Coordinates of C-alpha atoms in Angstrom, one line a residue:
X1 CA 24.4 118.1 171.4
X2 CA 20.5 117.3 170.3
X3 CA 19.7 116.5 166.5
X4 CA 18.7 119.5 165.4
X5 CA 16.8 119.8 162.1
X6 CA 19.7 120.6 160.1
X7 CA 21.1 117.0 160.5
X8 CA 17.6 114.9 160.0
X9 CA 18.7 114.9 156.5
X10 CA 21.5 113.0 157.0
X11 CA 19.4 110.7 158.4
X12 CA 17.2 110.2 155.8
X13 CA 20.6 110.3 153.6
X14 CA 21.7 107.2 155.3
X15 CA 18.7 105.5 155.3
X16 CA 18.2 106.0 151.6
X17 CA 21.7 104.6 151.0
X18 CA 21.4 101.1 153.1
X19 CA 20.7 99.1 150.6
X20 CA 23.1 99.8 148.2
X21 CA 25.7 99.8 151.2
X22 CA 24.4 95.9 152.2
X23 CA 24.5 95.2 148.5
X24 CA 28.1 96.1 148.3
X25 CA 29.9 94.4 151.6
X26 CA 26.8 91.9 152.7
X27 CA 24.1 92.8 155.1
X28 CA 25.7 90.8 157.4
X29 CA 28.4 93.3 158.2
X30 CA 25.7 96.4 158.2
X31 CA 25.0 96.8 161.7
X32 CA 22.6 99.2 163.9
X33 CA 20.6 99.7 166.7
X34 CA 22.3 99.0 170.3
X35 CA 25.4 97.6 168.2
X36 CA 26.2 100.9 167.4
X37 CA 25.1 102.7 170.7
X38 CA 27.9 100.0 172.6
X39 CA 30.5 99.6 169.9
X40 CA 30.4 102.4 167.8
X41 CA 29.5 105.7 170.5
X42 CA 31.5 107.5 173.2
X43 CA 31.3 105.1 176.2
X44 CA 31.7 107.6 178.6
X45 CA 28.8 110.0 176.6
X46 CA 25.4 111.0 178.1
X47 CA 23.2 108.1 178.3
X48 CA 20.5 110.4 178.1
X49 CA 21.7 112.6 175.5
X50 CA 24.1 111.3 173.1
X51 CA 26.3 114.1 171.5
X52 CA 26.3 112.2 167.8
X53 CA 24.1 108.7 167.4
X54 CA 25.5 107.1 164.0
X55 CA 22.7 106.0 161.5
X56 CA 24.7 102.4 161.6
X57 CA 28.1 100.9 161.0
X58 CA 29.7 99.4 158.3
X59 CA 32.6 96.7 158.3
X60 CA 34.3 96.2 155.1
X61 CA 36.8 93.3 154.4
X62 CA 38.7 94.8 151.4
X63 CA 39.9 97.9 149.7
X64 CA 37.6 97.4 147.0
X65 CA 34.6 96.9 149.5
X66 CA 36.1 100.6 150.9
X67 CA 35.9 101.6 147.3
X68 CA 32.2 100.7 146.7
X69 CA 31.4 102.3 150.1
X70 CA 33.1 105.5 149.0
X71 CA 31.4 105.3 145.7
X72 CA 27.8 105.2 147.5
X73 CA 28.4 108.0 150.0
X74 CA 29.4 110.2 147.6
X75 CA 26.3 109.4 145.5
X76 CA 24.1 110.0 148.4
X77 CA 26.3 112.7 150.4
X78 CA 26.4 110.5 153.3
X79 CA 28.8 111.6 156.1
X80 CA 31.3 108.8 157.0
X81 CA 33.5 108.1 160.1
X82 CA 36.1 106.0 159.7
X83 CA 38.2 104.2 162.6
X84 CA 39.9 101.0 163.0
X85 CA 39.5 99.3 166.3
X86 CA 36.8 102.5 167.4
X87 CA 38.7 102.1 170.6
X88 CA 40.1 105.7 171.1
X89 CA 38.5 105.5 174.7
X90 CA 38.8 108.9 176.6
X91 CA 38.9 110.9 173.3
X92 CA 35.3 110.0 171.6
X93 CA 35.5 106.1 171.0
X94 CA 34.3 105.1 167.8
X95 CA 31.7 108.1 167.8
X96 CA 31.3 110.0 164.9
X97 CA 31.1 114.2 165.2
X98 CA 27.9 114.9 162.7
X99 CA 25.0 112.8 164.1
X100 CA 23.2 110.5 161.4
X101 CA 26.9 109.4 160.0
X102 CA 27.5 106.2 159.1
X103 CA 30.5 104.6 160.8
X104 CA 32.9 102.7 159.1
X105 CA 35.2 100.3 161.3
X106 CA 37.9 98.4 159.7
X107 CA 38.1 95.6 162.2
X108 CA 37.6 92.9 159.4
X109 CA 40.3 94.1 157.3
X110 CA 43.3 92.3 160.6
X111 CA 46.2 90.8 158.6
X112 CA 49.6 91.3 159.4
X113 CA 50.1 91.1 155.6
X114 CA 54.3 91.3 156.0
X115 CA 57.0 90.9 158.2
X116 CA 60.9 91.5 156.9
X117 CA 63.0 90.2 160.2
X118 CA 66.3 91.8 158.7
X119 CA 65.0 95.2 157.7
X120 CA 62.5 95.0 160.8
X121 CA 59.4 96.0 160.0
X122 CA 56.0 94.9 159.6
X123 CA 52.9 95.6 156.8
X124 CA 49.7 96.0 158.7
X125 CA 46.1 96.1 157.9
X126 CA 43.9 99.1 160.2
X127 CA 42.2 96.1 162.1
X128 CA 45.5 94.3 163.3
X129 CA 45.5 95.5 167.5
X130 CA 48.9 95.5 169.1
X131 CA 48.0 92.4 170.8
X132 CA 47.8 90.5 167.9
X133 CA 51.2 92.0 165.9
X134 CA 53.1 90.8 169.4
X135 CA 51.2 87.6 169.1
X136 CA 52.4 87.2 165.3
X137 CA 55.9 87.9 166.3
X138 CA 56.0 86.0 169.0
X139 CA 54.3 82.8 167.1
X140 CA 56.9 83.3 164.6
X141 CA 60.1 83.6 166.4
X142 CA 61.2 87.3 165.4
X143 CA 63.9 88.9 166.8
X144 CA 61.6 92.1 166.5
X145 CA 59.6 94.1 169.0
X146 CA 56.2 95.7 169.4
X147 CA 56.3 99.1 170.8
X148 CA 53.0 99.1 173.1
X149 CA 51.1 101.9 174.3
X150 CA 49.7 101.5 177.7
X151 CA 46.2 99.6 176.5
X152 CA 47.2 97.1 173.9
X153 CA 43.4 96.5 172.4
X154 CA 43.5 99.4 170.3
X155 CA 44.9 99.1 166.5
X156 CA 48.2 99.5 165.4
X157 CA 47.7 101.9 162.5
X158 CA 45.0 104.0 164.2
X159 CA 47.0 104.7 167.5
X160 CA 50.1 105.4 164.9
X161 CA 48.2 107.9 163.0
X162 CA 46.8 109.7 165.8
X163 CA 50.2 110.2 166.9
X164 CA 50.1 107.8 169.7
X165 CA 53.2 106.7 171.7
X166 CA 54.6 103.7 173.6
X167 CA 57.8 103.3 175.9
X168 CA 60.7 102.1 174.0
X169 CA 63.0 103.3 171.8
X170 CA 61.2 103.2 168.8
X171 CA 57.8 104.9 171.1
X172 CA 57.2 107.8 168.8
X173 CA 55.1 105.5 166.5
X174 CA 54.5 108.3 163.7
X175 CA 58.3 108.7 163.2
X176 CA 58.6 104.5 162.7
X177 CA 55.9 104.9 159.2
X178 CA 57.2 103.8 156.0
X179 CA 55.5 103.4 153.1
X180 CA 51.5 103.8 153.3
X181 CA 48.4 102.6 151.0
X182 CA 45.4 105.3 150.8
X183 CA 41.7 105.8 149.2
X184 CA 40.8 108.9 148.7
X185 CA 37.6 109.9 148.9
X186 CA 36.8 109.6 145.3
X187 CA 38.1 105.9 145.4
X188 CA 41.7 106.3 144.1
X189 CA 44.5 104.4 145.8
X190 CA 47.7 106.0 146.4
X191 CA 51.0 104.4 148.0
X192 CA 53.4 107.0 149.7
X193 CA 57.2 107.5 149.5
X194 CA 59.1 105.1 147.8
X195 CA 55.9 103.0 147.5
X196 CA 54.6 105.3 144.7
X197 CA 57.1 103.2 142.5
X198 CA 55.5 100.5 141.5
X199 CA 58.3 97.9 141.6
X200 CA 60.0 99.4 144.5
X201 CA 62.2 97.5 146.6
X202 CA 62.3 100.4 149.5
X203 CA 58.8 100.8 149.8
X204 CA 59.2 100.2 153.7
X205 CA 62.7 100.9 154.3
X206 CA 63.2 104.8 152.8
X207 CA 60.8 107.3 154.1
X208 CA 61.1 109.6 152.0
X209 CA 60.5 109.5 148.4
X210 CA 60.2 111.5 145.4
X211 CA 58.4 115.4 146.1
X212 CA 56.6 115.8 149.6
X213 CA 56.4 113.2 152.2
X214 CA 52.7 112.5 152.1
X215 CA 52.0 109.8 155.0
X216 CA 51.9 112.9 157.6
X217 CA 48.9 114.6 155.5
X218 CA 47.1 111.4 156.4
X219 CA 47.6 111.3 159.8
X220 CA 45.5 113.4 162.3
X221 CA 43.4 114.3 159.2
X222 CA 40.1 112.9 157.2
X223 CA 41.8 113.7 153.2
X224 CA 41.8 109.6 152.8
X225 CA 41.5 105.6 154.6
X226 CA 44.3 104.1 155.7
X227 CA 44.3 100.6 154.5
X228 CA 47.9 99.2 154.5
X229 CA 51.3 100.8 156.7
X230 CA 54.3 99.8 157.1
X231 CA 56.0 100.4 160.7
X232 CA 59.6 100.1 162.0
X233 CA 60.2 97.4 164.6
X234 CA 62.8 97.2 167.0
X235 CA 65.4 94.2 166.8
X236 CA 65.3 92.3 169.7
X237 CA 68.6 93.3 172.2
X238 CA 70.5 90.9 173.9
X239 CA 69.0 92.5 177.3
X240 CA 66.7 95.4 178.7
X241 CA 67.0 97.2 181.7
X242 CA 64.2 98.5 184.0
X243 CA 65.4 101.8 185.8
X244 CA 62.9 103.5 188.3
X245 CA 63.8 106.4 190.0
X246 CA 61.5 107.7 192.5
X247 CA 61.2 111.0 193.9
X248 CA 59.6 112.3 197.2
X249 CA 58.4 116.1 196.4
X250 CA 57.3 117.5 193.6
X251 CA 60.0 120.0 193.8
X252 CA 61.8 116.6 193.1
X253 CA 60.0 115.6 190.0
X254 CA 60.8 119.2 188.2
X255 CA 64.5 119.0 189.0
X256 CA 64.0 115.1 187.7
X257 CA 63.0 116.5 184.4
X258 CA 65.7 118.5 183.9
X259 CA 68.3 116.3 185.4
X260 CA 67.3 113.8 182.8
X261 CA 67.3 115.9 179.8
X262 CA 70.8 115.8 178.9
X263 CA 70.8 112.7 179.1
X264 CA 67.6 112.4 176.9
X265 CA 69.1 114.5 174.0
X266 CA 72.7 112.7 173.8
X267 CA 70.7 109.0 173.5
X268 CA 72.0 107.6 177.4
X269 CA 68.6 107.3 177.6
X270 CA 66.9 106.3 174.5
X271 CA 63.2 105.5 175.1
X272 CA 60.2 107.2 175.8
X273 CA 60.9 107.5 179.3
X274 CA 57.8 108.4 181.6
X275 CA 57.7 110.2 185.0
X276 CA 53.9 109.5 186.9
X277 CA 52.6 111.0 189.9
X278 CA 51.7 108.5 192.2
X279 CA 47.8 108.8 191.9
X280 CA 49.0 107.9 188.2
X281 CA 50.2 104.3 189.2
X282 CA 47.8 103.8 192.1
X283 CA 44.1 103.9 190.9
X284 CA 45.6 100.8 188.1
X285 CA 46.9 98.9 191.6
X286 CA 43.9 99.3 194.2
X287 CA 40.7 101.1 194.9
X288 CA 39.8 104.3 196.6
X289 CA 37.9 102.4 199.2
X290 CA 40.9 100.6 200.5
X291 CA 42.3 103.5 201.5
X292 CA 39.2 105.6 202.6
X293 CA 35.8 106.3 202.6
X294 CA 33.9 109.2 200.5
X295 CA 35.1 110.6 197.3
X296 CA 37.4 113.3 198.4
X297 CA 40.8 113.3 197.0
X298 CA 43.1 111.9 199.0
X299 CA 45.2 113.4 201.9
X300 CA 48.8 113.6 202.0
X301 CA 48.4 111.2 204.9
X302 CA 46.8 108.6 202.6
X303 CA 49.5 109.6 200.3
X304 CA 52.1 108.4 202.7
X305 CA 50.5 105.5 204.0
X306 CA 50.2 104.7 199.8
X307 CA 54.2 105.3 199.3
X308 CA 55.2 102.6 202.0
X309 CA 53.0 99.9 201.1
X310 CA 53.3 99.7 197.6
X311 CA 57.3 101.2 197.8
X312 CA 56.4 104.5 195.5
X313 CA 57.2 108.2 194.9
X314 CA 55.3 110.9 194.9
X315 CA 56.4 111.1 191.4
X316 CA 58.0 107.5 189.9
X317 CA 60.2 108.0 186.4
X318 CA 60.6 104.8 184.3
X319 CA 63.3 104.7 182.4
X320 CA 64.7 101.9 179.9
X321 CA 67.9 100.8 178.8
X322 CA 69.1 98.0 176.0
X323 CA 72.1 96.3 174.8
X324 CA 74.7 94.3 176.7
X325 CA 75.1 95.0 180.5
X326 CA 78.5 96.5 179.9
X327 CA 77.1 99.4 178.2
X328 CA 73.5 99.4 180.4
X329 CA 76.0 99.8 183.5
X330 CA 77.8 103.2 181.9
X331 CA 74.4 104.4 181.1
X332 CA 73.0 103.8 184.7
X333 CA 76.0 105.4 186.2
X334 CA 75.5 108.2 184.1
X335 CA 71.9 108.5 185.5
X336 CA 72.6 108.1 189.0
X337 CA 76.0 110.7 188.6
X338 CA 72.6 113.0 186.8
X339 CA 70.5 113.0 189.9
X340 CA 72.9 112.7 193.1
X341 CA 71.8 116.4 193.6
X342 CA 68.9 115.8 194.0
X343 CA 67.8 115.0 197.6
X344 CA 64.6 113.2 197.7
X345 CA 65.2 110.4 195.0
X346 CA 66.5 106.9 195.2
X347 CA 66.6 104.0 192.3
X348 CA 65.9 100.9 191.5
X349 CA 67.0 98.6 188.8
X350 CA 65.7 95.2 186.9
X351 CA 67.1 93.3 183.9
X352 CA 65.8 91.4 181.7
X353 CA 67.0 89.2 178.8
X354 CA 66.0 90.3 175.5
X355 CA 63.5 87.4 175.0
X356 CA 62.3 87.3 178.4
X357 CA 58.5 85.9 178.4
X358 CA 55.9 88.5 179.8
X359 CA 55.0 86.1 182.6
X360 CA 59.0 86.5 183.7
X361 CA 58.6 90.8 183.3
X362 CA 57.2 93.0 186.8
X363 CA 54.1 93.6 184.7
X364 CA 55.0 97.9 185.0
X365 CA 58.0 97.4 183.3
X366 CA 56.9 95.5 180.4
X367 CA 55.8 98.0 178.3
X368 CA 59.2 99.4 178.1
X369 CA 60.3 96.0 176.2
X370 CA 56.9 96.2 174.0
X371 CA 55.4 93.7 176.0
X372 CA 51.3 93.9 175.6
X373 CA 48.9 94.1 178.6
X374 CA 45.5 95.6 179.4
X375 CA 46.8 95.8 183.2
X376 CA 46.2 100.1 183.0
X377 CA 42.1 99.9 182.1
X378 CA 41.7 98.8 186.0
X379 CA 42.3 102.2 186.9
X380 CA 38.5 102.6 185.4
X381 CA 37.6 101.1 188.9
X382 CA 39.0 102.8 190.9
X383 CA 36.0 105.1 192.0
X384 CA 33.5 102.4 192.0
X385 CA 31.1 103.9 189.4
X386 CA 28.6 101.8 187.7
X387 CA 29.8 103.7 184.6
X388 CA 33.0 105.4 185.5
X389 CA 34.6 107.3 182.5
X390 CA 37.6 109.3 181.8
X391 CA 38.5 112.8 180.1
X392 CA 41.2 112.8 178.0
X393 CA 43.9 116.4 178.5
X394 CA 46.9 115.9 176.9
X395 CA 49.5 119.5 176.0
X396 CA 52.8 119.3 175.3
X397 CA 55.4 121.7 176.9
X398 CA 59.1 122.2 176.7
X399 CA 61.3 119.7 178.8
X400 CA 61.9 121.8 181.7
X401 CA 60.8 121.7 185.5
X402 CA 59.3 124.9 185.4
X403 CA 57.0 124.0 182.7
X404 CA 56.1 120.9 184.4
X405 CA 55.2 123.1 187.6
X406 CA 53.0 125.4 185.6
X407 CA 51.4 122.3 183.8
X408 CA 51.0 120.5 187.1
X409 CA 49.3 123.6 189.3
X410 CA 47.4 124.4 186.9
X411 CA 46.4 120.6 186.3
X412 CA 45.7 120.2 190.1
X413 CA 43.8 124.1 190.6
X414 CA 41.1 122.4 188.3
X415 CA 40.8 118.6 189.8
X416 CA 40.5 120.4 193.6
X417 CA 37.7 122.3 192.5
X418 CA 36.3 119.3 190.3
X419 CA 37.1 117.4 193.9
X420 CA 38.6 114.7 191.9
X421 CA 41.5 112.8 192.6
X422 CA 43.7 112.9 189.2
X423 CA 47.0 111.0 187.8
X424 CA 49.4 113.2 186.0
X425 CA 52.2 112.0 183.4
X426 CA 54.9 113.4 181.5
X427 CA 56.3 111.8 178.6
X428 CA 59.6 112.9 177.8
X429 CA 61.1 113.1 174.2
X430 CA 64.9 115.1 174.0
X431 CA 63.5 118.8 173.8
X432 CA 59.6 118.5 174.7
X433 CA 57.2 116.1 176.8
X434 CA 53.5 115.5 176.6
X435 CA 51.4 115.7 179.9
X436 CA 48.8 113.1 179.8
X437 CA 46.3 113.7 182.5
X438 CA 43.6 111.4 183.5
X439 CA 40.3 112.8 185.2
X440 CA 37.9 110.3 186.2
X441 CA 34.3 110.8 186.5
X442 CA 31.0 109.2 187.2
X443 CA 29.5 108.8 183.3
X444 CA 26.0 107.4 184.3
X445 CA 26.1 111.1 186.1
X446 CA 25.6 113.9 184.0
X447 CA 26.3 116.6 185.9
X448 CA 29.3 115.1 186.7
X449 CA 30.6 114.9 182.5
X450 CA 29.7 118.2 182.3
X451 CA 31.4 119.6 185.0
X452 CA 34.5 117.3 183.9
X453 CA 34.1 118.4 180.2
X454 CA 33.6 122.0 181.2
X455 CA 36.9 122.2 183.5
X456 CA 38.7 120.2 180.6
X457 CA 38.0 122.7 178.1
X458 CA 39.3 125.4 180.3
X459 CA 42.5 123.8 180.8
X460 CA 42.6 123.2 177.4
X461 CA 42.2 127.5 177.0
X462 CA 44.3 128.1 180.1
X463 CA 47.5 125.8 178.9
X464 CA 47.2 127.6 175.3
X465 CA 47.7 131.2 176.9
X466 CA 50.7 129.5 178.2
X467 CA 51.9 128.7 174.8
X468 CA 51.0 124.5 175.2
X469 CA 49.1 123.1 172.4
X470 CA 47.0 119.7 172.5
X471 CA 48.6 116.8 171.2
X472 CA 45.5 114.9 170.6
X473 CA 42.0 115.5 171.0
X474 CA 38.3 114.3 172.3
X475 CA 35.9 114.8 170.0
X476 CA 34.6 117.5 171.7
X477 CA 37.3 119.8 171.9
X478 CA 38.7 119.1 168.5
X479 CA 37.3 122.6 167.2
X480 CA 38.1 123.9 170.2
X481 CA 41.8 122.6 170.0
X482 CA 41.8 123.4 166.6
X483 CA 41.0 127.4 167.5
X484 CA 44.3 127.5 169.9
X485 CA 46.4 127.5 166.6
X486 CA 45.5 130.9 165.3
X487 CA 48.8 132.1 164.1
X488 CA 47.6 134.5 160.7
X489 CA 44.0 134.4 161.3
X490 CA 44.4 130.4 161.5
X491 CA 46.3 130.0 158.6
X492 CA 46.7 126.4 159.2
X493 CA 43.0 125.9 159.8
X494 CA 42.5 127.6 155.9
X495 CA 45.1 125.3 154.6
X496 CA 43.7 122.2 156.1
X497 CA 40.1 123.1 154.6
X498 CA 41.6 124.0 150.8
X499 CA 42.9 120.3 151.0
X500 CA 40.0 118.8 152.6
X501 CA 37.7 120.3 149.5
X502 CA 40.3 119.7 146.5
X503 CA 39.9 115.9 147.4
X504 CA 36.7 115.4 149.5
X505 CA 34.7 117.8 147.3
X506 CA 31.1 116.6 148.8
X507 CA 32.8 116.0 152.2
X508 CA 32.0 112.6 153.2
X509 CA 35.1 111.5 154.9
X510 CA 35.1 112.4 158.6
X511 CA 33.3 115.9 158.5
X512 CA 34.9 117.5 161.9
X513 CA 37.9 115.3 162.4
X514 CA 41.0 117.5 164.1
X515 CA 38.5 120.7 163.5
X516 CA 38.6 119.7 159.7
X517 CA 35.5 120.6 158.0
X518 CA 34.6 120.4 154.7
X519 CA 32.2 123.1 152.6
X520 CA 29.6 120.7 152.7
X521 CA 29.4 120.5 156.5
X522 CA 31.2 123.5 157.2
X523 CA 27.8 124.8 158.7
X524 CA 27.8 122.1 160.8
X525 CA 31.6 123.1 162.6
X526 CA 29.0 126.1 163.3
X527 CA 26.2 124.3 165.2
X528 CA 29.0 122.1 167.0
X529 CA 31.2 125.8 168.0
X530 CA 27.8 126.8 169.3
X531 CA 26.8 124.3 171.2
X532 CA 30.0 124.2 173.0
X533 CA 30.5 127.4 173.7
X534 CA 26.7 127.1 175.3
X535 CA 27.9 123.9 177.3
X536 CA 30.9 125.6 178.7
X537 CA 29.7 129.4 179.2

């Protein structure tokens, strides 16, 4: 949206409050100009029209840095946006939602402060990427894991607190918290769980401690900063197995899904196991132009001519397995006796040792043993756009084939008319799985991100009617997402907001985040509701 003259004061807000800011961490980690329109923006936005410029970023190195920041905005009533890496590419980046915010990026503050090899689990900072934990581990000979999610730039405790996922066992990384450290807006530091006692010796291995579980308020919310977490790692097993099944028709890949959900909810199969169209896989392995001219989605003949040469499905499941062969051979039997009826699929197996290097791993499989790569982002080429961007869709549904039919036309109605070609994924967990969908468009076009952004905002209407609700959000359509769950006049909504304003009473922290706003913005969730609802009219 433009700066309209309701947000020129924040501006002048922020302004006002730069010196006492670069006073309190060093000017030297104050940063503007294009710094903050390449690091700290949307990089798929406008370039002619960014939705929210920030005034300037802030890197602290400290909580007591965060403190004197917090101190200062509250003073001033200056907006902040908090993120760790500001890589949450495809859902906003490091942008903030009110223009004229201040952006504050805890890259600085990157120590693995902890690791306990016979509990497993590690003590991170927000600026510690999963590239770098792997890299500690590794350095230091622990029998313990990374679970990765498919880019492994991004941080650690961001991805975990906006319920992000990876691919083995441990790959729902909000259930693996234990034990956080949070500032409130007004400065106070709280520890969660058994880390509110003070001489605790469970602080990481106990979830729960004494009254409600608080780490789950904190995530997918703006009531505090993240500055320390302590994750669950997976001990190291004696071997892995790779187990692809691919399937011909996507009458196929719905009977998959439920062939495999038995099997998901007694444990055979233990991981976040993944089933991806093949457009999924392909635009990470080659380029539209090898395979034709023009920009029209490809034909089923292309398709074909795809399968053979790179040995795909229409739809490809990826399934892991760990322990000792012995028991990885019961469990693969139990998968092939799961999917004999089903015509169109055959499967193919790879194992690993438990500490096989990631040069010795068939780079798709490594995620599955928590392996980092940044192998996925090619798939950003795979157009040939000077600025090629992506839009971010992601509901969860029941674990059923029917749902994954629904999901899937509906998913491919919208890309035929956006003439797109798309890759569609479903994540499994035992009952439910999350479709994430990647639409690629031209971002130095746009026309093109506004017809992407419109048709993404109407699936996101179309697969709420259904009874699907977003996992995770763009910036954009966080108010919109946020308007889906309207059980008792949005009753969760009200709830959110009385929390927001008992601890952010002058609303400083992340004004908008998850459809959060505080009173002292609220009128801003207005102009934002308005402007979309222009956009996408």
């Amino acid at each position: 949206m433009t700066i309209q003259a309701e947000h020129i004061g924040v501006f002048e807000r922020a302004a006002a409050a730069r010196p006492e800011f670069e006073n309190a961490i060093g000017a030297e980690h104050v940063f503007d100009g294009e710094a903050v329109l390449a690091e700290f923006s949307d990089p798929y936005d406008n370039r002619e029209r960014h939705r929210s410029p920030a005034s300037y970023a802030l890197q602290p190195g400290s909580v007591a840095e965060i403190q004197r920041i917090l101190a200062i905005a509250n003073h001033h009533r200056v907006p902040l946006w908090t993120g760790s890496q500001g890589r949450n590419n495809g859902y906003g980046g490091g942008a903030a939602r009110v223009p004229g915010s201040v952006i504050v990026n805890l890259r600085r503050m990157n120590r693995v402060l902890e690791v306990d090899e016979t509990f497993g689990y590690a003590v991170v900072e927000p600026g510690v990427s999963f590239a770098e934990l792997n890299a500690h581990l590794v350095a230091n000979d622990y029998a313990l894991w990374t679970d990765v999610p498919d880019l492994s730039w991004g941080s650690v405790m961001g991805n975990t607190l906006e319920h992000g996922v990876g691919y083995t066992p441990y790959g729902e990384h909000a259930d693996q918290v234990c034990g956080m450290e949070v500032v409130l807006a007004d400065g106070d530091i709280v520890r969660t769980g058994m880390a509110g006692q003070a001489n605790s010796k469970l602080a990481h291995t106990h979830q729960r401690g004494f009254g409600p579980r608080l780490d789950e308020m904190f995530m997918q919310s703006n009531f505090g900063i993240v500055t320390k977490m302590g994750l669950w790692l997976m001990p190291r097993p004696e071997a892995w197995r790779a187990v692809w099944i691919h399937a011909e028709s996507d009458q196929d890949c719905y009977q998959l899904i439920d062939a495999l959900r038995p099997l998901l909810m007694d444990k055979t199969i233990a991981n976040r196991a993944i089933i991806m169209s093949l457009m999924a896989m392909v635009t990470a392995m080659s380029r539209k132009k090898d395979w034709q001219a023009g920009d029209e989605p490809v034909t089923e003949q292309i398709r074909a001519v795809i399968r053979e040469r790179f040995g795909l499905g229409n739809w490809n499941a990826r399934i892991g397995l760990y322990g000792s062969p012995e028991l990885m051979d019961i469990q693969q039997r139990r998968i092939e006796r799961a999917i004999a009826h089903i015509p169109g699929t055959r499967l193919v197996a790879r194992q690993y040792p438990g500490d096989a290097a990631a040069a010795d791993v068939f780079p798709p499989d490594q995620a599955m043993a928590g392996i980092p790569n940044m192998d996925l982002i090619a798939m950003m080429d795979w157009y040939g756009f000077e600025h090629p961007g992506h839009a971010a869709y992601g509901p969860i549904m029941p674990l059923a084939g029917a749902d994954g039919r629904i999901l899937h036309e509906l998913v491919d109605r919208h890309c035929m008319e956006l003439g797109r070609d798309y890759g569609l994924a479903f994540a499994m967990t035992p009952r439910s799985m999350q479709a994430f969908v990647l639409i690629l468009f031209d971002a130095g076009d746009p026309d093109d991100i506004d017809r992407t952004f419109d048709h993404t905002a109407q699936m996101i209407r179309e697969s709420a009617a259904l009874g699907y609700g977003e996992y995770r959000g763009h910036l954009a359509f966080m108010d919109l997402i946020a308007d889906q769950f309207d059980f008792n006049n949005h009753a969760a909504r009200r709830l959110n907001e009385r929390i927001k304003d008992a601890l952010d009473p002058h609303g400083i922290l992340s004004p908008g985040r998850q459809g959060i706003w505080p009173t002292a913005f609220r009128h801003e969730a207005g102009l934002l509701r308005a402007a979309d609802a222009t956009a996408t009219a």
